[in-house]
Amino acid sequence: MDATTAAPLAATPLATLLAAPRPASLTDLLAEARAALPDIVAVRRRLHRVPEVGLHLPATQAIVVEELRALGLEPRPGTSTSSVTAVVEGAHPGPTILLRADMDGLPLTEETGLPFASETPGTMHACGHDTHMAMLLGAAGLLVERREQLAGRVLLMFQPGEEGYHGARFMLDEGLLDRPAGEDVNGAFALHISTKYASGTVDYRPGAMLVAADFISLTIRGRGGHASAPHETIDPITVAAEIVLALQSMVTRRVDVFDPAVVTIARIAAGTTNNIIPETAFVEGTIRTASAATRAAVHAGVRRVVEGICAAHGATPELEITAGYPVTLNDDAFTAFAAGVAAEMVGADAVLEMRAPIMGAEDFSYVLQRVPGAMFFVGARPPEEDPATAPQNHSNRVIHHEPALAVGAALYAAVALRHLAG
Ligand SMILES: [Zn+2]
């Protein structure tokens, strides 16, 4: 509402009107993000040229800090990693919403042919985390201009080490949700760009959005000997073969098909030549599950199968199940709220509920274990690409359609504005 033109409000003192948060027009917000797209794209391309892998990303951190300072914000670098946080203070009191962008690249050599391709051979922003930072910086710009509409504050979380390095957990351990601004966080929102979905769409689901990823490492200890006299040995290779197949039976017989799990043995290593039964066989693989209950059940199932089959044949297992990221669990109420905000902004036809979780994993899950919130996808498949063959995230040929960055920047800002509407 515009206070200068609304006749019935003419009698209200101007000071009262200025003090009250006004509801945001999300179509105006999107238009403003589109007008700012050249700046958002410029930052994205700058970041895209200098990808870094892991928890320590000095060049990336420097760009984020510089951009936040240019907005008049006070960036706070992390102590244990290259993370950055900053707070957009609203003009009115209220809770805090956390908006997150991850910062790290992947160990790949880029082959997109783009003029702003990675300048570091062997490293590439192949998962679009450069676009996440640019979108969140774009959102910060939109929010800084709208402090008057914010009853509360926005905590901007830029985190390194999403690609398997538990960067979000380092930030939580540093007190992200404990120190001033963090303690009042009552909602958290993250975006991930994807060429799986058409450019400009918003894609989401309540409940499990991504799954838990854990890792199996198993050494089967038998007794080696001559391949012609297996009865005098304990052959770890036949035991390994039985375990690999029994794990698949375990998944289909013990796991509810509507609460999915994947167990994949991706590597077997044993033996040296054709006439020796080796002492040991080594097996490794991954477990993906979409709920905490199934995760625990599959871990127990893997242990039972491994120990039972080894016992049946007199072999000894050395089994390690390493916990990766937990399930990324979108809060139902927050998800419905954010999907409503997205629909109001881009139209209901462009906001699509996903049929099933993505079987990848994401460390925003650690934040969502502490705060109700959601992660959504922003579609960025270039219109000329065939959905069946468009290079996906983690491909060294993936190209994200940059106009989608305006939708992502506006959506980050819109979710914060509506969450803090007072
Ligand atoms: Zn990613």
Short mmCIF file of C-alpha atoms and ligand atoms in Angstrom, two decimals:
data_model
loop_
_atom_site.label_atom_id
_atom_site.label_comp_id
_atom_site.label_asym_id
_atom_site.label_seq_id
_atom_site.Cartn_x
_atom_site.Cartn_y
_atom_site.Cartn_z
CA MET A 1 0.00 0.00 0.00
CA ASP A 2 1.20 3.50 -0.78
CA ALA A 3 0.56 5.87 2.14
CA THR A 4 0.62 8.97 -0.05
CA THR A 5 -2.33 7.94 -2.25
CA ALA A 6 -4.68 5.99 0.03
CA ALA A 7 -7.47 8.47 0.80
CA PRO A 8 -8.98 6.67 3.85
CA LEU A 9 -5.63 6.84 5.57
CA ALA A 10 -5.26 10.59 5.11
CA ALA A 11 -6.29 11.25 8.72
CA THR A 12 -3.66 8.90 10.15
CA PRO A 13 -0.58 10.74 11.41
CA LEU A 14 2.28 10.31 8.97
CA ALA A 15 4.62 9.13 11.74
CA THR A 16 2.29 6.19 12.51
CA LEU A 17 2.16 5.20 8.86
CA LEU A 18 5.91 5.29 8.54
CA ALA A 19 6.38 3.26 11.73
CA ALA A 20 4.17 0.36 10.66
CA PRO A 21 5.61 -2.33 8.39
CA ARG A 22 3.86 -2.26 5.04
CA PRO A 23 3.12 -5.47 3.15
CA ALA A 24 5.53 -6.01 0.30
CA SER A 25 4.38 -6.24 -3.31
CA LEU A 26 6.11 -9.35 -4.57
CA THR A 27 5.60 -8.52 -8.23
CA ASP A 28 7.36 -5.18 -7.64
CA LEU A 29 10.10 -7.05 -5.83
CA LEU A 30 10.60 -9.44 -8.74
CA ALA A 31 10.64 -6.51 -11.18
CA GLU A 32 13.31 -4.84 -9.08
CA ALA A 33 15.37 -8.06 -8.96
CA ARG A 34 15.10 -8.27 -12.76
CA ALA A 35 16.29 -4.68 -13.04
CA ALA A 36 19.25 -5.60 -10.82
CA LEU A 37 20.03 -8.74 -12.84
CA PRO A 38 23.10 -7.28 -14.63
CA ASP A 39 24.71 -6.59 -11.23
CA ILE A 40 23.75 -10.02 -9.86
CA VAL A 41 25.16 -11.68 -12.99
CA ALA A 42 28.37 -9.63 -12.77
CA VAL A 43 29.00 -10.90 -9.22
CA ARG A 44 28.13 -14.44 -10.25
CA ARG A 45 30.61 -14.36 -13.13
CA ARG A 46 33.32 -12.90 -10.92
CA LEU A 47 32.82 -15.77 -8.46
CA HIS A 48 32.56 -18.32 -11.26
CA ARG A 49 36.06 -17.45 -12.49
CA VAL A 50 37.71 -18.19 -9.13
CA PRO A 51 36.20 -21.42 -7.75
CA GLU A 52 37.73 -22.92 -4.60
CA VAL A 53 37.15 -26.32 -2.99
CA GLY A 54 36.61 -27.17 0.68
CA LEU A 55 36.41 -25.14 3.87
CA HIS A 56 39.04 -22.49 3.12
CA LEU A 57 38.06 -20.23 0.22
CA PRO A 58 39.97 -16.94 0.62
CA ALA A 59 39.27 -15.48 -2.84
CA THR A 60 35.57 -16.32 -2.61
CA GLN A 61 35.31 -14.97 0.92
CA ALA A 62 36.98 -11.69 -0.14
CA ILE A 63 34.40 -11.11 -2.89
CA VAL A 64 31.47 -11.84 -0.55
CA VAL A 65 32.89 -9.52 2.13
CA GLU A 66 33.46 -6.74 -0.41
CA GLU A 67 29.92 -7.02 -1.81
CA LEU A 68 28.33 -7.01 1.66
CA ARG A 69 30.35 -3.92 2.65
CA ALA A 70 29.21 -2.18 -0.54
CA LEU A 71 25.64 -2.66 0.70
CA GLY A 72 26.54 -0.97 3.99
CA LEU A 73 26.47 -4.25 5.94
CA GLU A 74 29.06 -5.51 8.41
CA PRO A 75 30.34 -8.89 7.26
CA ARG A 76 31.66 -11.21 9.98
CA PRO A 77 34.19 -13.80 8.77
CA GLY A 78 34.16 -17.22 10.42
CA THR A 79 36.98 -18.35 12.70
CA SER A 80 37.31 -22.04 11.76
CA THR A 81 36.47 -21.72 8.04
CA SER A 82 36.02 -19.07 5.31
CA SER A 83 32.37 -18.56 6.19
CA VAL A 84 30.78 -15.10 6.26
CA THR A 85 27.68 -13.89 8.08
CA ALA A 86 25.97 -10.52 8.05
CA VAL A 87 22.74 -9.15 9.49
CA VAL A 88 20.15 -6.94 7.83
CA GLU A 89 18.47 -5.19 10.77
CA GLY A 90 14.81 -4.40 10.24
CA ALA A 91 13.33 -1.11 11.37
CA HIS A 92 10.99 -2.90 13.80
CA PRO A 93 11.56 -5.51 16.49
CA GLY A 94 10.89 -9.18 15.79
CA PRO A 95 12.48 -12.58 15.26
CA THR A 96 15.28 -13.54 12.88
CA ILE A 97 15.16 -15.49 9.64
CA LEU A 98 18.28 -17.20 8.32
CA LEU A 99 18.99 -17.23 4.58
CA ARG A 100 21.78 -19.51 3.42
CA ALA A 101 24.03 -19.73 0.36
CA ASP A 102 26.90 -22.20 0.03
CA MET A 103 30.21 -21.07 -1.44
CA ASP A 104 32.40 -23.98 -2.58
CA GLY A 105 33.25 -25.40 -5.99
CA LEU A 106 34.12 -28.93 -7.12
CA PRO A 107 37.32 -30.66 -8.24
CA LEU A 108 36.55 -30.72 -11.99
CA THR A 109 38.06 -29.05 -15.03
CA GLU A 110 35.43 -26.84 -16.65
CA GLU A 111 34.49 -27.58 -20.26
CA THR A 112 31.58 -25.20 -20.83
CA GLY A 113 33.43 -22.86 -23.18
CA LEU A 114 31.87 -19.89 -21.36
CA PRO A 115 33.81 -16.60 -21.57
CA PHE A 116 33.78 -16.40 -17.76
CA ALA A 117 34.81 -20.03 -17.21
CA SER A 118 36.98 -21.11 -14.29
CA GLU A 119 40.52 -19.75 -14.42
CA THR A 120 41.75 -22.60 -12.19
CA PRO A 121 42.24 -25.92 -13.98
CA GLY A 122 40.84 -28.77 -11.90
CA THR A 123 38.35 -26.59 -10.04
CA MET A 124 34.88 -25.47 -11.14
CA HIS A 125 31.63 -24.07 -9.78
CA ALA A 126 29.81 -27.08 -11.22
CA CYS A 127 27.07 -27.16 -8.58
CA GLY A 128 26.03 -23.53 -8.99
CA HIS A 129 27.14 -22.33 -5.58
CA ASP A 130 28.44 -19.20 -7.34
CA THR A 131 24.83 -18.46 -8.34
CA HIS A 132 23.65 -19.05 -4.76
CA MET A 133 26.06 -16.42 -3.41
CA ALA A 134 25.08 -13.96 -6.16
CA MET A 135 21.36 -14.53 -5.52
CA LEU A 136 21.74 -14.05 -1.76
CA LEU A 137 23.80 -10.88 -2.28
CA GLY A 138 21.08 -9.67 -4.66
CA ALA A 139 18.46 -10.44 -2.00
CA ALA A 140 20.52 -8.57 0.60
CA GLY A 141 20.43 -5.51 -1.68
CA LEU A 142 16.63 -5.75 -1.98
CA LEU A 143 16.23 -6.19 1.79
CA VAL A 144 18.53 -3.30 2.73
CA GLU A 145 16.19 -1.00 0.79
CA ARG A 146 13.18 -2.44 2.62
CA ARG A 147 14.26 -2.33 6.27
CA GLU A 148 11.06 -0.37 6.97
CA GLN A 149 9.05 -3.50 6.04
CA LEU A 150 11.03 -5.82 8.32
CA ALA A 151 9.87 -6.58 11.86
CA GLY A 152 12.99 -8.49 12.90
CA ARG A 153 16.24 -9.19 11.15
CA VAL A 154 17.72 -11.30 8.40
CA LEU A 155 20.82 -13.39 9.13
CA LEU A 156 22.77 -14.02 5.93
CA MET A 157 24.75 -17.27 6.07
CA PHE A 158 27.49 -17.82 3.48
CA GLN A 159 29.02 -21.24 4.10
CA PRO A 160 31.99 -23.04 2.59
CA GLY A 161 32.48 -26.79 2.41
CA GLU A 162 29.01 -28.01 1.38
CA GLU A 163 30.45 -30.66 -0.92
CA GLY A 164 31.17 -33.22 1.79
CA TYR A 165 33.12 -31.02 4.23
CA HIS A 166 30.27 -30.34 6.73
CA GLY A 167 30.70 -26.56 6.41
CA ALA A 168 27.28 -25.83 7.93
CA ARG A 169 28.17 -27.90 11.00
CA PHE A 170 31.35 -25.86 11.51
CA MET A 171 29.26 -22.68 11.49
CA LEU A 172 26.75 -24.14 13.96
CA ASP A 173 29.65 -25.24 16.20
CA GLU A 174 30.99 -21.67 16.05
CA GLY A 175 27.69 -20.46 17.50
CA LEU A 176 25.75 -19.40 14.39
CA LEU A 177 22.45 -19.86 16.26
CA ASP A 178 23.69 -18.84 19.71
CA ARG A 179 25.32 -15.42 19.43
CA PRO A 180 23.38 -12.14 19.07
CA ALA A 181 21.07 -12.27 16.02
CA GLY A 182 21.37 -16.04 15.85
CA GLU A 183 19.51 -16.75 19.06
CA ASP A 184 16.14 -15.51 17.73
CA VAL A 185 16.22 -17.48 14.47
CA ASN A 186 12.79 -19.03 14.01
CA GLY A 187 12.94 -19.81 10.30
CA ALA A 188 15.61 -20.84 7.79
CA PHE A 189 15.54 -20.86 4.00
CA ALA A 190 17.99 -21.99 1.33
CA LEU A 191 17.89 -22.21 -2.45
CA HIS A 192 19.69 -24.59 -4.79
CA ILE A 193 19.88 -23.92 -8.51
CA SER A 194 19.31 -26.87 -10.87
CA THR A 195 19.20 -27.64 -14.59
CA LYS A 196 16.80 -30.51 -13.83
CA TYR A 197 14.03 -27.91 -13.85
CA ALA A 198 12.95 -25.31 -16.43
CA SER A 199 14.42 -21.85 -15.98
CA GLY A 200 12.44 -19.60 -13.67
CA THR A 201 10.45 -22.37 -11.98
CA VAL A 202 10.51 -23.01 -8.24
CA ASP A 203 10.60 -26.69 -7.29
CA TYR A 204 10.06 -28.06 -3.82
CA ARG A 205 8.46 -30.67 -1.64
CA PRO A 206 7.44 -30.89 2.02
CA GLY A 207 9.22 -33.47 4.16
CA ALA A 208 12.35 -35.14 2.79
CA MET A 209 13.81 -32.90 0.08
CA LEU A 210 17.19 -34.63 -0.13
CA VAL A 211 18.32 -37.81 1.59
CA ALA A 212 20.93 -38.94 4.08
CA ALA A 213 24.20 -40.20 2.58
CA ASP A 214 26.34 -42.63 4.59
CA PHE A 215 29.32 -44.72 3.56
CA ILE A 216 30.17 -48.41 3.97
CA SER A 217 33.76 -49.59 4.28
CA LEU A 218 34.18 -53.33 4.86
CA THR A 219 37.21 -55.58 5.05
CA ILE A 220 36.36 -59.29 5.05
CA ARG A 221 39.14 -61.24 6.70
CA GLY A 222 39.41 -64.89 5.61
CA ARG A 223 42.36 -67.28 5.31
CA GLY A 224 44.37 -67.35 2.11
CA GLY A 225 45.73 -70.39 0.29
CA HIS A 226 45.93 -72.27 -2.98
CA ALA A 227 43.04 -71.69 -5.37
CA SER A 228 42.93 -75.46 -6.11
CA ALA A 229 42.21 -76.30 -2.43
CA PRO A 230 39.54 -73.88 -1.24
CA HIS A 231 38.44 -76.25 1.54
CA GLU A 232 41.74 -75.48 3.27
CA THR A 233 41.06 -71.72 3.15
CA ILE A 234 38.36 -69.25 4.10
CA ASP A 235 37.67 -67.56 0.78
CA PRO A 236 36.79 -63.86 1.37
CA ILE A 237 35.77 -63.37 -2.28
CA THR A 238 32.78 -65.75 -2.18
CA VAL A 239 31.79 -64.18 1.13
CA ALA A 240 31.99 -60.71 -0.44
CA ALA A 241 29.87 -61.84 -3.39
CA GLU A 242 27.20 -63.22 -1.07
CA ILE A 243 27.16 -60.01 0.97
CA VAL A 244 26.77 -57.79 -2.09
CA LEU A 245 23.67 -59.68 -3.24
CA ALA A 246 22.24 -60.18 0.25
CA LEU A 247 22.38 -56.40 0.84
CA GLN A 248 20.09 -55.90 -2.16
CA SER A 249 17.67 -58.53 -0.82
CA MET A 250 17.82 -56.85 2.59
CA VAL A 251 16.80 -53.49 1.07
CA THR A 252 13.85 -54.89 -0.88
CA ARG A 253 12.63 -57.16 1.96
CA ARG A 254 13.23 -54.91 4.96
CA VAL A 255 12.55 -51.35 3.71
CA ASP A 256 9.13 -49.82 3.06
CA VAL A 257 9.07 -49.03 -0.65
CA PHE A 258 7.39 -45.67 0.12
CA ASP A 259 10.23 -44.65 2.46
CA PRO A 260 13.02 -45.39 0.03
CA ALA A 261 16.59 -46.55 0.55
CA VAL A 262 19.46 -47.25 -1.81
CA VAL A 263 22.44 -49.41 -0.91
CA THR A 264 25.10 -49.52 -3.61
CA ILE A 265 28.37 -51.40 -3.38
CA ALA A 266 30.51 -49.38 -5.71
CA ARG A 267 33.90 -51.01 -5.25
CA ILE A 268 35.29 -54.50 -4.58
CA ALA A 269 39.01 -55.12 -4.33
CA ALA A 270 40.60 -58.53 -3.68
CA GLY A 271 43.29 -60.87 -4.87
CA THR A 272 46.41 -60.65 -7.00
CA THR A 273 46.31 -63.49 -9.54
CA ASN A 274 44.34 -66.55 -10.74
CA ASN A 275 45.67 -69.26 -8.43
CA ILE A 276 45.72 -67.61 -5.01
CA ILE A 277 42.81 -67.24 -2.62
CA PRO A 278 43.58 -63.96 -0.83
CA GLU A 279 43.45 -63.28 2.87
CA THR A 280 41.07 -60.35 2.58
CA ALA A 281 38.48 -58.73 0.36
CA PHE A 282 37.61 -55.02 0.54
CA VAL A 283 34.13 -53.72 -0.23
CA GLU A 284 32.86 -50.14 -0.19
CA GLY A 285 29.69 -48.32 -1.07
CA THR A 286 26.99 -45.86 -0.03
CA ILE A 287 23.66 -45.90 1.79
CA ARG A 288 20.97 -43.33 0.91
CA THR A 289 17.83 -43.02 3.03
CA ALA A 290 14.97 -40.53 3.21
CA SER A 291 14.02 -40.76 6.89
CA ALA A 292 15.81 -41.13 10.20
CA ALA A 293 13.88 -44.36 10.93
CA THR A 294 14.86 -46.01 7.65
CA ARG A 295 18.41 -44.74 8.04
CA ALA A 296 18.72 -46.52 11.40
CA ALA A 297 17.00 -49.66 10.07
CA VAL A 298 19.30 -49.88 7.03
CA HIS A 299 22.43 -49.37 9.15
CA ALA A 300 21.26 -52.22 11.41
CA GLY A 301 20.40 -54.33 8.35
CA VAL A 302 23.84 -53.85 6.80
CA ARG A 303 25.50 -54.89 10.06
CA ARG A 304 23.27 -57.96 10.41
CA VAL A 305 23.86 -59.14 6.83
CA VAL A 306 27.61 -58.58 7.01
CA GLU A 307 28.06 -60.23 10.42
CA GLY A 308 25.66 -63.11 9.64
CA ILE A 309 27.22 -64.05 6.31
CA CYS A 310 30.76 -63.75 7.63
CA ALA A 311 29.81 -65.93 10.63
CA ALA A 312 28.22 -68.52 8.33
CA HIS A 313 31.51 -68.96 6.49
CA GLY A 314 33.99 -68.43 9.32
CA ALA A 315 35.22 -65.06 8.05
CA THR A 316 35.70 -61.97 10.20
CA PRO A 317 34.24 -58.59 9.15
CA GLU A 318 35.74 -55.19 9.90
CA LEU A 319 32.80 -52.93 9.09
CA GLU A 320 32.69 -49.16 9.30
CA ILE A 321 29.57 -47.16 8.49
CA THR A 322 30.55 -43.48 8.30
CA ALA A 323 27.73 -41.00 8.78
CA GLY A 324 27.47 -38.37 6.05
CA TYR A 325 24.82 -35.65 5.93
CA PRO A 326 21.44 -36.36 7.52
CA VAL A 327 18.11 -36.13 5.66
CA THR A 328 17.27 -32.60 4.51
CA LEU A 329 13.83 -32.34 6.06
CA ASN A 330 11.61 -29.45 4.96
CA ASP A 331 9.20 -28.32 7.68
CA ASP A 332 5.61 -28.77 6.41
CA ALA A 333 4.26 -25.42 7.61
CA PHE A 334 7.31 -23.41 6.49
CA THR A 335 7.28 -25.19 3.12
CA ALA A 336 3.60 -24.34 2.55
CA PHE A 337 4.32 -20.73 3.52
CA ALA A 338 7.34 -20.40 1.20
CA ALA A 339 5.55 -22.15 -1.69
CA GLY A 340 2.68 -19.66 -1.26
CA VAL A 341 5.14 -16.75 -1.36
CA ALA A 342 6.74 -18.20 -4.51
CA ALA A 343 3.35 -18.69 -6.20
CA GLU A 344 2.34 -15.11 -5.41
CA MET A 345 5.57 -13.90 -6.95
CA VAL A 346 6.06 -16.03 -10.09
CA GLY A 347 2.54 -17.48 -10.51
CA ALA A 348 1.26 -20.86 -9.35
CA ASP A 349 2.05 -22.50 -12.72
CA ALA A 350 5.78 -21.97 -12.15
CA VAL A 351 5.81 -23.43 -8.62
CA LEU A 352 5.98 -27.21 -8.86
CA GLU A 353 5.80 -29.83 -6.14
CA MET A 354 8.35 -32.60 -6.68
CA ARG A 355 7.10 -36.18 -6.77
CA ALA A 356 10.02 -37.62 -4.84
CA PRO A 357 13.13 -36.51 -2.93
CA ILE A 358 16.45 -36.08 -4.71
CA MET A 359 18.73 -38.95 -3.64
CA GLY A 360 21.66 -36.57 -3.15
CA ALA A 361 22.53 -35.06 0.23
CA GLU A 362 22.99 -31.50 1.53
CA ASP A 363 24.44 -30.10 4.74
CA PHE A 364 21.71 -27.44 5.13
CA SER A 365 20.13 -30.50 6.80
CA TYR A 366 22.12 -29.59 9.96
CA VAL A 367 20.44 -26.16 10.08
CA LEU A 368 17.01 -27.72 9.48
CA GLN A 369 17.61 -30.07 12.43
CA ARG A 370 17.75 -26.95 14.64
CA VAL A 371 15.29 -24.51 13.01
CA PRO A 372 12.05 -25.08 11.06
CA GLY A 373 12.62 -24.09 7.46
CA ALA A 374 13.03 -25.35 3.93
CA MET A 375 15.32 -25.67 0.95
CA PHE A 376 13.80 -25.07 -2.50
CA PHE A 377 15.21 -25.53 -5.99
CA VAL A 378 15.31 -22.73 -8.56
CA GLY A 379 15.08 -24.13 -12.08
CA ALA A 380 17.83 -22.86 -14.41
CA ARG A 381 17.84 -25.17 -17.42
CA PRO A 382 18.55 -23.04 -20.49
CA PRO A 383 15.41 -23.00 -22.68
CA GLU A 384 17.32 -24.37 -25.70
CA GLU A 385 18.45 -27.48 -23.79
CA ASP A 386 16.61 -30.82 -24.02
CA PRO A 387 15.52 -31.85 -20.48
CA ALA A 388 16.71 -35.40 -21.22
CA THR A 389 20.26 -34.43 -22.10
CA ALA A 390 20.95 -31.06 -20.41
CA PRO A 391 24.19 -31.37 -18.40
CA GLN A 392 23.31 -31.60 -14.71
CA ASN A 393 24.91 -30.12 -11.61
CA HIS A 394 28.31 -31.74 -10.99
CA SER A 395 28.91 -32.07 -14.75
CA ASN A 396 31.87 -30.06 -16.04
CA ARG A 397 29.62 -28.94 -18.91
CA VAL A 398 26.69 -27.65 -16.81
CA ILE A 399 25.44 -24.17 -17.78
CA HIS A 400 22.91 -22.39 -15.59
CA HIS A 401 20.49 -19.97 -17.27
CA GLU A 402 21.34 -16.64 -15.67
CA PRO A 403 17.90 -14.92 -15.90
CA ALA A 404 16.74 -17.44 -13.25
CA LEU A 405 19.01 -15.63 -10.77
CA ALA A 406 16.49 -12.77 -10.58
CA VAL A 407 13.82 -15.25 -9.44
CA GLY A 408 16.15 -16.71 -6.81
CA ALA A 409 17.24 -13.31 -5.46
CA ALA A 410 13.63 -12.10 -5.28
CA LEU A 411 12.47 -15.36 -3.65
CA TYR A 412 15.10 -15.22 -0.90
CA ALA A 413 14.03 -11.61 -0.19
CA ALA A 414 10.29 -12.34 -0.47
CA VAL A 415 10.41 -15.23 2.01
CA ALA A 416 12.26 -13.00 4.50
CA LEU A 417 9.90 -10.05 3.96
CA ARG A 418 6.79 -12.14 4.48
CA HIS A 419 8.25 -14.08 7.43
CA LEU A 420 9.08 -10.76 9.12
CA ALA A 421 5.96 -8.89 8.02
CA GLY A 422 5.06 -8.23 11.67
ZN ZN B 1 25.30 -28.00 -4.44
#
